[in-house]
Amino acid sequence: MKKAIYILGFVVGLTFTSNAQKKITGKVKDQLGQPVAGALIFEAGISSNNTLSKEDGTFTLNTLKADVIEVVYADAKSKQVKIKGDNQVEIELNRSDEIVNMGNARITEIRKTQAVTTVDADEINKDASVAVSDALMGVTPLAIRGQKYSTLIIVDGFPRPWGYLAKEEIESISVLKDAAATALWGASGANGVIVVTTRRGSYNAKKITVDYKQGIGLPINLPQMANASQYAKAVNEALYYDGLPARYSPADLDAFASGTGDPDLYPNVDWMKEGLGEHSKNHQLNMTFTGGGERIRYFSVINYKNDIGILDPKYTEYDGRFSTQEKNYSLNIRTNLDINATKTTLVKLTMLGMLRENKGPNSSDAAIYGNMVGIPSAAFPVFTQNGFWGSDNIYKTNPIANIASVGYSKKNMRMLQSDMRIIQDLSMVVTGLSAEAAVSYDNNATYAESQKKSYAYEVNTPVIDPVSGAVTKNSAVFGDESSLTYTSSLSDQYIRSGAEGKLIYNRSFEGNMLNVSAMYKQESLIPSGRNTTRKKQYLLGTVGYEYKDRYLVDIVVNHYGTSVLSQGDQFRTYPAVSAGWLISNEPFFTSKVFDLLKLRASWGQSGLDNLDYELDRQFWIGGNGYYFKDGNVAYGGTKEGPLAMKKLNPETGDKYNLGLDLKVFNKLAFTADVFYERRSDILVSGSTTVSSAIGIPLPDICAGVNDYKGYELSMAWNENTRAFNYYVKGNFSFVKSDVVENYEGYKPYDYLSRKGKPVGQFFGLEAIGYFNDWDDINNSLTQKFSDVRPGDIKYKDQNNDHVIDQYDEVAKGYSTTIPEIYFGLKLGFEYRGFGVDVLFQGVTNYSRVLNTASVYWPLRNNTNISEWYLNGNTRWTETTKETAGLPRLSTLENANNFRNSTQWLVDGSYVTLRNLNVYYNFPQSLTGKIKLNNCQIYARANDLFSLDHVKYLSPERLSVGYPDLTALFLGLKINF
Amino acid sequence: MKKLTKYITFSSVVLMLLSGCEDLKFGNDFLEKSTSTDVNIDEVYSKKVYAEQALAEVYRSLPEGLPVLGRLKYCMLESITDLADSPKSGGIVDYFGTSNSATGGGNLAYRLDDDNSGRGPCSGIRRAYLFIENVDRVPDMTQNEKDIRKAEAKLIIAYHNSNMLRYYGGMPWISRSYQPQDNFTTERLTVEEYVNKIVALIDEAAAVLPWSVPAADDGRMTKAAAMALKVRVLLFAASPLFNDDQPYTAGEAADKRYVWYGNKDQARWQRALDAGLDFMREKEENGQYDLVKTGNPRADFQASHFNRNNGEILISSRWHTTYNASLMEFKQISYGVAVSTLNLVDMFPMADGTDFNWNNPEHAANPFFKNGKPVRDPRLYETCIVNGDAYAGRKAECYIGGREYKKYVMIKYTGFSIRKFYQDLTTNIGKFCEWPILRLPEIYLSIAEAFNEMGRSAEAYPYINMVRQRAGMPELNTGLDQSQLREAILRERVLELAYEEVRFFDLTRWKRSDIWKSTYNLSGLEITKTGSTFSYNHVNVLNKRNSALNWDDHYFLHPIPVTEVNKKYGLIQNPGW
């Protein structure tokens, strides 16, 4: 707290002599030149001295020293305007000079020295996707500057999940990237911060929006699995090349091929076709109420969503007692209130209540979707002739029964997110001084209930009479149709709370501006269970100074404490300095072409405290015990727990950033950033150098170092006229990571080292072909993974030791975790009310490994085989030796073929049409008659197509689960 | 009015801040986590009861021989010898096989770097040293108690080292509990140094330990255990693997004498013999131990390895309180992890002591029972499940279509299965169980072996016959020459100690690559029942062990994990790996 007092003293010590009253008159207009009524105008730093614009947009403000005035208009947007020369001002509201909310600090776009990307409501709401995080698609990778995990999400000033918000609740999303911005969040911010600001009311206005949309989801990227006949042939082929006897006799193969055999013994089930319906369905109704007067403003949302899953109703309604369709409902109710309690006191209340229900069959995704892919068509029928569920002795399950006959499970989530913030103008004490205090309290509880049952299944095995060859079947029924058993529990619960207090001093004089703040903040997250509570507290000081409208400096010092560090050593200090030069404001810069030309530079640090508790202490824990004596007497055991870590440190990012902001012709905006970050104190294994003779697993050490460097470019071209407007926006980001230190220990060959390679670099053997025959095997080097047979993959000996083993694994391709290049392109136009928005997004310099069982790695350990292996490519057989692109089939584990190698490595690049939005606004002449301000119909689509190198699944997701969907929506939006 | 509003607003905020809930704290208190109930080392060694618990965890490091924790893919050590096989899918085809076990190593029976599965020695050694280093601080224990408990811990350290000797050869000596920052760069010891260190530690423990413990302490280390372990170590050291003119495989570790003595010296057999005779002398003086012998050979033999506190188990491991068929260790057996081979069964002689022979029509017609009476060494019926023997309250049906045949993969596989330690998986549920690590008969047979190697075969017979006598078998024919008697002793060790982790080491210490190679083609029996008669058909087991096919003598010792060698603190890999 001491620091805050010093800063306050410093602020009070500053005095500004001029105290002359000044009268400002002006007019507020929007981008198209229309007057804006109900904008709140006040002198920067003295919010109590304010006025509202009238119907024609005009206002009059008596100021003390009017260098800068702040304008707050609809939906929590605001901007700062400089007064120059005469006391007349025309204020045009446009997005580019709005105030950017960085959570713990705000700054105007124009004087910003930090690397921050902002997306606002207009852009967010054009997107067809439902998930809020998708709003950043094509704008910035969610792996901010190469960091895939632990991005800090801030909603209205406090850390909160954002996944449950409806897009309609959001005013803007800012992505903080460099240290000048992330140092504001201390040891939580190193992996980037996403700041979400929700919408708020507006002055002298009343607006109601009703938006209803209905959509369907069409499954895409479904793997095409072999039919029964193909499967049986493939198994026999695999067994043949494994040197094992065939499983299916020629008669069996005929029976599968003709499809006329006993369906209990010769089934042919397309599990996905059987279990999946045509499409999923969803509805969304959103109503927002915005408005208010001088004393109270409100913004209210009621958002209702439901989503009916893709399972075939034939089976979800199979048991008359319950439905097992996957259904998700959610209802969000938000009320954000801004209350002028006194002339100098503003109270902001933010409340979100949420009810959510997720329902579905009482099975895991793997039991349903995994089995639809993994169980061969030829395994067993859905139902046997005797009316039981089909199954066999290998799988002992039935994916369709797992939908229809296992009961249902349901999760109910209730959440409250609330905070209250009081802003007190203290200009009566010191001109330009204000104070803020805020508390937040969020509570979430998820209740789970299920009605569970088991099912009986019948296994039919053929019995062949050794004399006559006649096939009869041997039937056995396992399990039973149990009655429903009900269970319920509290499955998840947490409380998040936070509190902050802040003093802000904000004054401007003769083209100079000073903004100083001191803040204390604390946050806690208390889930159920001991030792999972996380607490953080910090003192944050910021200084922003602008000299002669041209030179900008920002300083941040964050003294940050976190409960996971050692007692007595819980605080770290994160400094950051950034500076900007507004070249376009220099007297010598006379070009009329440039509206803005700014250079930025920043350096600073932020951290990441995602450590577990008490890593620095060693405890003794209960062991397994022992049983002395000839009797049932347990001797409790006590043994040492994990060794203590010597010194706990949060990860530290030392970040450098250079930026350029450019605006030309008032139409083209361009931003470029170059960055470099050294990330140190990363947790790495400490065991690679210490002898196992120590007898206990070694603790990790905070000693890893990675480098990240790259650049980000973004460009936007906007042209607006009353009848026609269009835009083109492009984004491109490149990040290259480099492992500098990882304590990997001794590597016998340099190329085995992960150092100097990107984080997540692919390592594998280099496939150089297939063994043609036994002579080839005998004349080739020994491969030490499993016995090789003709048709197996032959690898390159990298170290010339004449043995192929794991020492021959080399780096190939790129990282399999983070793409180096990420890009997005947004295009759109609007003409006479008709508009189109398109978003393409893609990545490149990215590697993926095709190792999904059944789909790409067939038949081993009783898995299935896909068309990809059978017909999409040429596998090795005795007749396709020359042209083969895949190894032979095998039913065995075959560790030689099925391991990381260039055989399975693919380019993970893709370009996807993420979003398409087509809309029509009915003309005012029409809507005015029925008292509507606006009426829009729209059609939207998500993930319409993708260009990539991966057949079946997508490079974004190579696992088998709930199918990927292309979402289509039709909607109607009405403004009153 | 305005002032009032302001006042109310502010005071309500203050109230919210202060009274919200107990977790709302400010300043440095805020970051404190809730009080911990965990104990640290000082608390453990502040009370006898906790210190004893720490020692219990040292005992816990004694390995369990039943299939546990993924060792050998849940097989038994016998499953990789000629005595048993594992038809379980994913079983043991690649043991020491084509995959480079030094780098992969998932299938190895023993790993230096494995601290959790009970396969490795290091965590037990560490816990024992921690106990030895700290127990003196315990206030409520007498010095005498402390000394004895420390000696117990020392003997466990010696036991783990004896296992390292048998799997790896000479290894660095771990002399205390290390910290990660400690410099641990000791080189491997030569076999000679290592054996001497182990023996010295055993002697140190033996000097303090009581010869036996009361029934309430059954399972603890004793002087008898120490002296018996010494016999085992010295016998292994005297065997040709280490004690020969040539190393079993050439290489740097052989040059440095880490994996053999460097010469052949009869004195090593003498040393083993002396240790054995010392044990016998002490036993003579103090009594307490003897073979279970009530006159019912089959029941006695079962009690010898299945009962706690039976007077002949010298070292045991006790992971479980009772025999419980639902535990993984016991369940695994029905998946077929240690199916007895016909090779094992055929070693059991006829009850009259003559060899069993399938070419003898009388034997072949009634290999197990004649007129309902057992015809073979009684130990066969306790070691394996044999067709027609009492089983689950009826007769075992191991023939094609029989109940056991249908129920268990294992019996389909060779016509037999393991019975030792498992019985019929039903009758002895709830019985207190243990795993015998070292049993008195092993010492008798080791003494016999040492006599034989010293050329004093006449003195060997009484020791062998003590074991046979308990089993109700006639005395061994005299007049065997040295090598015949050696074979007879090795066979007697199988009959008595099958499934007790003795065979594996007998095959390595005698460098029996002939038997190792033969494990490529092991046999089983297909039994067909026609009416009330059985016919027997020899079949080969399906598992073709790559290790047997590509047998190389360097398999005699295990590889040190390559990750461990690559830490570069001075370990040199065993030759051939």
PDB file of C-alpha atoms in Angstrom, chain A residues 327-517:
ATOM      1  CA  LYS A 327     -29.416 -31.486 -26.017  1.00  0.00           C
ATOM      2  CA  ASN A 328     -27.842 -28.350 -24.732  1.00  0.00           C
ATOM      3  CA  TYR A 329     -29.912 -25.504 -23.431  1.00  0.00           C
ATOM      4  CA  SER A 330     -28.673 -22.273 -22.054  1.00  0.00           C
ATOM      5  CA  LEU A 331     -30.308 -19.159 -20.817  1.00  0.00           C
ATOM      6  CA  ASN A 332     -28.295 -16.044 -20.103  1.00  0.00           C
ATOM      7  CA  ILE A 333     -29.825 -13.061 -18.415  1.00  0.00           C
ATOM      8  CA  ARG A 334     -27.673 -10.025 -18.080  1.00  0.00           C
ATOM      9  CA  THR A 335     -28.350  -6.659 -16.611  1.00  0.00           C
ATOM     10  CA  ASN A 336     -25.692  -4.001 -16.687  1.00  0.00           C
ATOM     11  CA  LEU A 337     -26.639  -0.797 -14.911  1.00  0.00           C
ATOM     12  CA  ASP A 338     -24.840   2.533 -14.754  1.00  0.00           C
ATOM     13  CA  ILE A 339     -26.161   4.775 -12.023  1.00  0.00           C
ATOM     14  CA  ASN A 340     -25.153   8.320 -11.305  1.00  0.00           C
ATOM     15  CA  ALA A 341     -25.584   8.141  -7.578  1.00  0.00           C
ATOM     16  CA  THR A 342     -24.445  11.732  -7.188  1.00  0.00           C
ATOM     17  CA  LYS A 343     -23.116  14.331  -9.531  1.00  0.00           C
ATOM     18  CA  THR A 344     -19.617  12.966  -8.875  1.00  0.00           C
ATOM     19  CA  THR A 345     -20.328   9.314  -8.232  1.00  0.00           C
ATOM     20  CA  LEU A 346     -20.978   6.691 -10.847  1.00  0.00           C
ATOM     21  CA  VAL A 347     -21.995   3.205  -9.833  1.00  0.00           C
ATOM     22  CA  LYS A 348     -21.691   0.424 -12.381  1.00  0.00           C
ATOM     23  CA  LEU A 349     -23.426  -2.853 -11.713  1.00  0.00           C
ATOM     24  CA  THR A 350     -22.775  -5.874 -13.879  1.00  0.00           C
ATOM     25  CA  MET A 351     -24.808  -9.040 -13.477  1.00  0.00           C
ATOM     26  CA  LEU A 352     -25.014 -12.201 -15.480  1.00  0.00           C
ATOM     27  CA  GLY A 353     -27.114 -15.131 -14.448  1.00  0.00           C
ATOM     28  CA  MET A 354     -27.014 -18.319 -16.349  1.00  0.00           C
ATOM     29  CA  LEU A 355     -28.859 -21.595 -16.463  1.00  0.00           C
ATOM     30  CA  ARG A 356     -27.495 -24.348 -18.588  1.00  0.00           C
ATOM     31  CA  GLU A 357     -28.503 -27.915 -19.149  1.00  0.00           C
ATOM     32  CA  ASN A 358     -26.574 -30.549 -21.063  1.00  0.00           C
ATOM     33  CA  LYS A 359     -28.245 -33.842 -21.716  1.00  0.00           C
ATOM     34  CA  GLY A 360     -27.212 -36.934 -23.553  1.00  0.00           C
ATOM     35  CA  PRO A 361     -26.820 -40.687 -23.440  1.00  0.00           C
ATOM     36  CA  ASN A 362     -25.052 -42.000 -20.385  1.00  0.00           C
ATOM     37  CA  SER A 363     -21.966 -42.980 -22.398  1.00  0.00           C
ATOM     38  CA  SER A 364     -18.754 -41.274 -23.296  1.00  0.00           C
ATOM     39  CA  ASP A 365     -18.129 -39.862 -26.757  1.00  0.00           C
ATOM     40  CA  ALA A 366     -15.579 -42.630 -27.226  1.00  0.00           C
ATOM     41  CA  ALA A 367     -18.227 -45.271 -26.494  1.00  0.00           C
ATOM     42  CA  ILE A 368     -20.481 -43.863 -29.187  1.00  0.00           C
ATOM     43  CA  TYR A 369     -18.535 -41.974 -31.840  1.00  0.00           C
ATOM     44  CA  GLY A 370     -15.227 -43.718 -31.187  1.00  0.00           C
ATOM     45  CA  ASN A 371     -16.890 -47.094 -31.618  1.00  0.00           C
ATOM     46  CA  MET A 372     -18.791 -46.039 -34.732  1.00  0.00           C
ATOM     47  CA  VAL A 373     -15.400 -45.597 -36.347  1.00  0.00           C
ATOM     48  CA  GLY A 374     -13.544 -48.322 -34.509  1.00  0.00           C
ATOM     49  CA  ILE A 375     -15.941 -51.250 -34.795  1.00  0.00           C
ATOM     50  CA  PRO A 376     -15.854 -52.956 -38.182  1.00  0.00           C
ATOM     51  CA  SER A 377     -18.975 -53.291 -40.300  1.00  0.00           C
ATOM     52  CA  ALA A 378     -18.473 -57.033 -40.254  1.00  0.00           C
ATOM     53  CA  ALA A 379     -18.264 -57.365 -36.483  1.00  0.00           C
ATOM     54  CA  PHE A 380     -21.881 -57.819 -35.473  1.00  0.00           C
ATOM     55  CA  PRO A 381     -25.338 -56.522 -36.352  1.00  0.00           C
ATOM     56  CA  VAL A 382     -27.138 -53.729 -34.519  1.00  0.00           C
ATOM     57  CA  PHE A 383     -29.765 -56.244 -33.447  1.00  0.00           C
ATOM     58  CA  THR A 384     -29.491 -59.982 -33.643  1.00  0.00           C
ATOM     59  CA  GLN A 385     -32.151 -62.194 -35.130  1.00  0.00           C
ATOM     60  CA  ASN A 386     -33.267 -62.963 -31.594  1.00  0.00           C
ATOM     61  CA  GLY A 387     -33.874 -59.292 -30.929  1.00  0.00           C
ATOM     62  CA  PHE A 388     -30.896 -58.674 -28.672  1.00  0.00           C
ATOM     63  CA  TRP A 389     -28.307 -55.987 -29.173  1.00  0.00           C
ATOM     64  CA  GLY A 390     -25.485 -57.456 -31.216  1.00  0.00           C
ATOM     65  CA  SER A 391     -21.932 -57.625 -30.033  1.00  0.00           C
ATOM     66  CA  ASP A 392     -18.960 -59.953 -29.978  1.00  0.00           C
ATOM     67  CA  ASN A 393     -16.297 -61.215 -27.647  1.00  0.00           C
ATOM     68  CA  ILE A 394     -13.739 -58.642 -28.708  1.00  0.00           C
ATOM     69  CA  TYR A 395     -15.621 -55.374 -28.382  1.00  0.00           C
ATOM     70  CA  LYS A 396     -18.230 -56.408 -25.823  1.00  0.00           C
ATOM     71  CA  THR A 397     -20.160 -53.252 -26.589  1.00  0.00           C
ATOM     72  CA  ASN A 398     -22.536 -51.883 -29.188  1.00  0.00           C
ATOM     73  CA  PRO A 399     -22.300 -48.222 -30.216  1.00  0.00           C
ATOM     74  CA  ILE A 400     -25.988 -48.005 -31.011  1.00  0.00           C
ATOM     75  CA  ALA A 401     -26.979 -49.599 -27.713  1.00  0.00           C
ATOM     76  CA  ASN A 402     -24.676 -47.067 -26.114  1.00  0.00           C
ATOM     77  CA  ILE A 403     -27.011 -44.416 -27.493  1.00  0.00           C
ATOM     78  CA  ALA A 404     -30.307 -46.147 -27.001  1.00  0.00           C
ATOM     79  CA  SER A 405     -30.112 -48.367 -24.010  1.00  0.00           C
ATOM     80  CA  VAL A 406     -27.766 -47.044 -21.336  1.00  0.00           C
ATOM     81  CA  GLY A 407     -29.950 -44.344 -19.823  1.00  0.00           C
ATOM     82  CA  TYR A 408     -29.168 -40.671 -19.888  1.00  0.00           C
ATOM     83  CA  SER A 409     -27.017 -38.233 -18.031  1.00  0.00           C
ATOM     84  CA  LYS A 410     -27.702 -34.611 -17.444  1.00  0.00           C
ATOM     85  CA  LYS A 411     -25.724 -31.689 -16.156  1.00  0.00           C
ATOM     86  CA  ASN A 412     -27.266 -28.548 -14.796  1.00  0.00           C
ATOM     87  CA  MET A 413     -25.077 -25.547 -14.429  1.00  0.00           C
ATOM     88  CA  ARG A 414     -26.078 -22.448 -12.535  1.00  0.00           C
ATOM     89  CA  MET A 415     -23.817 -19.485 -12.654  1.00  0.00           C
ATOM     90  CA  LEU A 416     -23.830 -15.984 -11.371  1.00  0.00           C
ATOM     91  CA  GLN A 417     -21.266 -13.410 -12.437  1.00  0.00           C
ATOM     92  CA  SER A 418     -21.568 -10.085 -10.776  1.00  0.00           C
ATOM     93  CA  ASP A 419     -19.508  -7.065 -10.014  1.00  0.00           C
ATOM     94  CA  MET A 420     -19.985  -3.556  -8.813  1.00  0.00           C
ATOM     95  CA  ARG A 421     -17.718  -0.656  -9.558  1.00  0.00           C
ATOM     96  CA  ILE A 422     -17.868   2.829  -8.093  1.00  0.00           C
ATOM     97  CA  ILE A 423     -16.141   5.698  -9.776  1.00  0.00           C
ATOM     98  CA  GLN A 424     -15.792   8.800  -7.688  1.00  0.00           C
ATOM     99  CA  ASP A 425     -14.656  12.070  -9.164  1.00  0.00           C
ATOM    100  CA  LEU A 426     -12.328  13.710  -6.635  1.00  0.00           C
ATOM    101  CA  SER A 427     -11.788  16.951  -8.548  1.00  0.00           C
ATOM    102  CA  MET A 428     -13.054  18.807  -5.502  1.00  0.00           C
ATOM    103  CA  VAL A 429      -9.899  17.607  -3.732  1.00  0.00           C
ATOM    104  CA  VAL A 430      -7.406  17.698  -6.550  1.00  0.00           C
ATOM    105  CA  THR A 431      -8.405  18.647 -10.045  1.00  0.00           C
ATOM    106  CA  GLY A 432      -8.183  15.606 -12.303  1.00  0.00           C
ATOM    107  CA  LEU A 433      -8.198  13.084  -9.498  1.00  0.00           C
ATOM    108  CA  SER A 434     -10.679  10.270  -9.320  1.00  0.00           C
ATOM    109  CA  ALA A 435     -11.014   7.039  -7.435  1.00  0.00           C
ATOM    110  CA  GLU A 436     -12.461   3.659  -8.344  1.00  0.00           C
ATOM    111  CA  ALA A 437     -13.396   0.730  -6.197  1.00  0.00           C
ATOM    112  CA  ALA A 438     -14.788  -2.552  -7.388  1.00  0.00           C
ATOM    113  CA  VAL A 439     -15.755  -5.931  -6.072  1.00  0.00           C
ATOM    114  CA  SER A 440     -16.701  -8.999  -7.995  1.00  0.00           C
ATOM    115  CA  TYR A 441     -18.353 -12.201  -6.951  1.00  0.00           C
ATOM    116  CA  ASP A 442     -18.961 -15.137  -9.245  1.00  0.00           C
ATOM    117  CA  ASN A 443     -20.416 -18.432  -8.263  1.00  0.00           C
ATOM    118  CA  ASN A 444     -20.866 -21.558 -10.279  1.00  0.00           C
ATOM    119  CA  ALA A 445     -22.397 -24.876  -9.387  1.00  0.00           C
ATOM    120  CA  THR A 446     -22.914 -27.793 -11.720  1.00  0.00           C
ATOM    121  CA  TYR A 447     -25.188 -30.604 -10.684  1.00  0.00           C
ATOM    122  CA  ALA A 448     -25.010 -33.904 -12.453  1.00  0.00           C
ATOM    123  CA  GLU A 449     -27.690 -36.523 -12.518  1.00  0.00           C
ATOM    124  CA  SER A 450     -28.039 -39.705 -14.413  1.00  0.00           C
ATOM    125  CA  GLN A 451     -30.373 -42.585 -14.935  1.00  0.00           C
ATOM    126  CA  LYS A 452     -28.179 -45.504 -15.728  1.00  0.00           C
ATOM    127  CA  LYS A 453     -28.897 -48.939 -17.080  1.00  0.00           C
ATOM    128  CA  SER A 454     -27.091 -51.769 -18.782  1.00  0.00           C
ATOM    129  CA  TYR A 455     -28.161 -53.832 -21.750  1.00  0.00           C
ATOM    130  CA  ALA A 456     -28.034 -57.466 -22.760  1.00  0.00           C
ATOM    131  CA  TYR A 457     -26.184 -58.377 -25.902  1.00  0.00           C
ATOM    132  CA  GLU A 458     -25.967 -61.532 -27.886  1.00  0.00           C
ATOM    133  CA  VAL A 459     -22.772 -62.925 -29.322  1.00  0.00           C
ATOM    134  CA  ASN A 460     -23.103 -65.265 -32.261  1.00  0.00           C
ATOM    135  CA  THR A 461     -20.125 -67.335 -33.285  1.00  0.00           C
ATOM    136  CA  PRO A 462     -20.114 -69.671 -36.270  1.00  0.00           C
ATOM    137  CA  VAL A 463     -19.634 -73.359 -35.618  1.00  0.00           C
ATOM    138  CA  ILE A 464     -18.419 -75.308 -38.591  1.00  0.00           C
ATOM    139  CA  ASP A 465     -19.117 -78.979 -38.778  1.00  0.00           C
ATOM    140  CA  PRO A 466     -15.749 -80.521 -39.572  1.00  0.00           C
ATOM    141  CA  VAL A 467     -17.336 -83.251 -41.688  1.00  0.00           C
ATOM    142  CA  SER A 468     -20.091 -81.577 -43.641  1.00  0.00           C
ATOM    143  CA  GLY A 469     -18.697 -78.023 -43.550  1.00  0.00           C
ATOM    144  CA  ALA A 470     -22.145 -76.759 -42.622  1.00  0.00           C
ATOM    145  CA  VAL A 471     -22.159 -73.566 -40.584  1.00  0.00           C
ATOM    146  CA  THR A 472     -24.393 -73.243 -37.581  1.00  0.00           C
ATOM    147  CA  LYS A 473     -24.190 -70.593 -34.934  1.00  0.00           C
ATOM    148  CA  ASN A 474     -23.466 -70.722 -31.282  1.00  0.00           C
ATOM    149  CA  SER A 475     -25.303 -68.013 -29.396  1.00  0.00           C
ATOM    150  CA  ALA A 476     -24.583 -66.627 -25.973  1.00  0.00           C
ATOM    151  CA  VAL A 477     -26.243 -63.703 -24.231  1.00  0.00           C
ATOM    152  CA  PHE A 478     -24.237 -61.530 -21.879  1.00  0.00           C
ATOM    153  CA  GLY A 479     -25.261 -58.795 -19.496  1.00  0.00           C
ATOM    154  CA  ASP A 480     -28.834 -57.996 -18.698  1.00  0.00           C
ATOM    155  CA  GLU A 481     -31.374 -55.286 -19.274  1.00  0.00           C
ATOM    156  CA  SER A 482     -31.134 -53.755 -15.855  1.00  0.00           C
ATOM    157  CA  SER A 483     -33.591 -51.354 -14.345  1.00  0.00           C
ATOM    158  CA  LEU A 484     -32.728 -47.679 -14.214  1.00  0.00           C
ATOM    159  CA  THR A 485     -30.623 -46.502 -11.306  1.00  0.00           C
ATOM    160  CA  TYR A 486     -30.624 -42.868 -10.416  1.00  0.00           C
ATOM    161  CA  THR A 487     -27.593 -40.975  -9.142  1.00  0.00           C
ATOM    162  CA  SER A 488     -27.003 -37.306  -8.655  1.00  0.00           C
ATOM    163  CA  SER A 489     -24.112 -35.280  -7.400  1.00  0.00           C
ATOM    164  CA  LEU A 490     -22.561 -31.865  -7.332  1.00  0.00           C
ATOM    165  CA  SER A 491     -20.030 -32.254 -10.082  1.00  0.00           C
ATOM    166  CA  ASP A 492     -18.357 -28.885 -10.051  1.00  0.00           C
ATOM    167  CA  GLN A 493     -18.472 -25.806  -7.950  1.00  0.00           C
ATOM    168  CA  TYR A 494     -16.396 -22.678  -7.576  1.00  0.00           C
ATOM    169  CA  ILE A 495     -16.400 -19.199  -6.208  1.00  0.00           C
ATOM    170  CA  ARG A 496     -14.382 -16.447  -7.769  1.00  0.00           C
ATOM    171  CA  SER A 497     -14.095 -13.134  -6.101  1.00  0.00           C
ATOM    172  CA  GLY A 498     -12.057 -10.044  -6.567  1.00  0.00           C
ATOM    173  CA  ALA A 499     -11.654  -6.560  -5.213  1.00  0.00           C
ATOM    174  CA  GLU A 500      -9.780  -3.528  -6.396  1.00  0.00           C
ATOM    175  CA  GLY A 501      -9.163   0.038  -5.392  1.00  0.00           C
ATOM    176  CA  LYS A 502      -7.655   2.610  -7.670  1.00  0.00           C
ATOM    177  CA  LEU A 503      -6.647   6.259  -7.765  1.00  0.00           C
ATOM    178  CA  ILE A 504      -6.369   7.964 -11.113  1.00  0.00           C
ATOM    179  CA  TYR A 505      -4.956  11.321 -11.892  1.00  0.00           C
ATOM    180  CA  ASN A 506      -5.587  12.603 -15.374  1.00  0.00           C
ATOM    181  CA  ARG A 507      -4.716  16.129 -16.540  1.00  0.00           C
ATOM    182  CA  SER A 508      -3.847  17.797 -19.755  1.00  0.00           C
ATOM    183  CA  PHE A 509      -2.237  21.113 -20.443  1.00  0.00           C
ATOM    184  CA  GLU A 510      -0.891  22.730 -23.562  1.00  0.00           C
ATOM    185  CA  GLY A 511      -0.695  19.581 -25.661  1.00  0.00           C
ATOM    186  CA  ASN A 512       0.810  17.593 -22.825  1.00  0.00           C
ATOM    187  CA  MET A 513      -1.142  14.972 -21.002  1.00  0.00           C
ATOM    188  CA  LEU A 514      -0.436  13.080 -17.823  1.00  0.00           C
ATOM    189  CA  ASN A 515      -2.251   9.982 -16.664  1.00  0.00           C
ATOM    190  CA  VAL A 516      -1.111   8.384 -13.436  1.00  0.00           C
ATOM    191  CA  SER A 517      -2.782   5.569 -11.623  1.00  0.00           C
TER     192      SER A 517
END
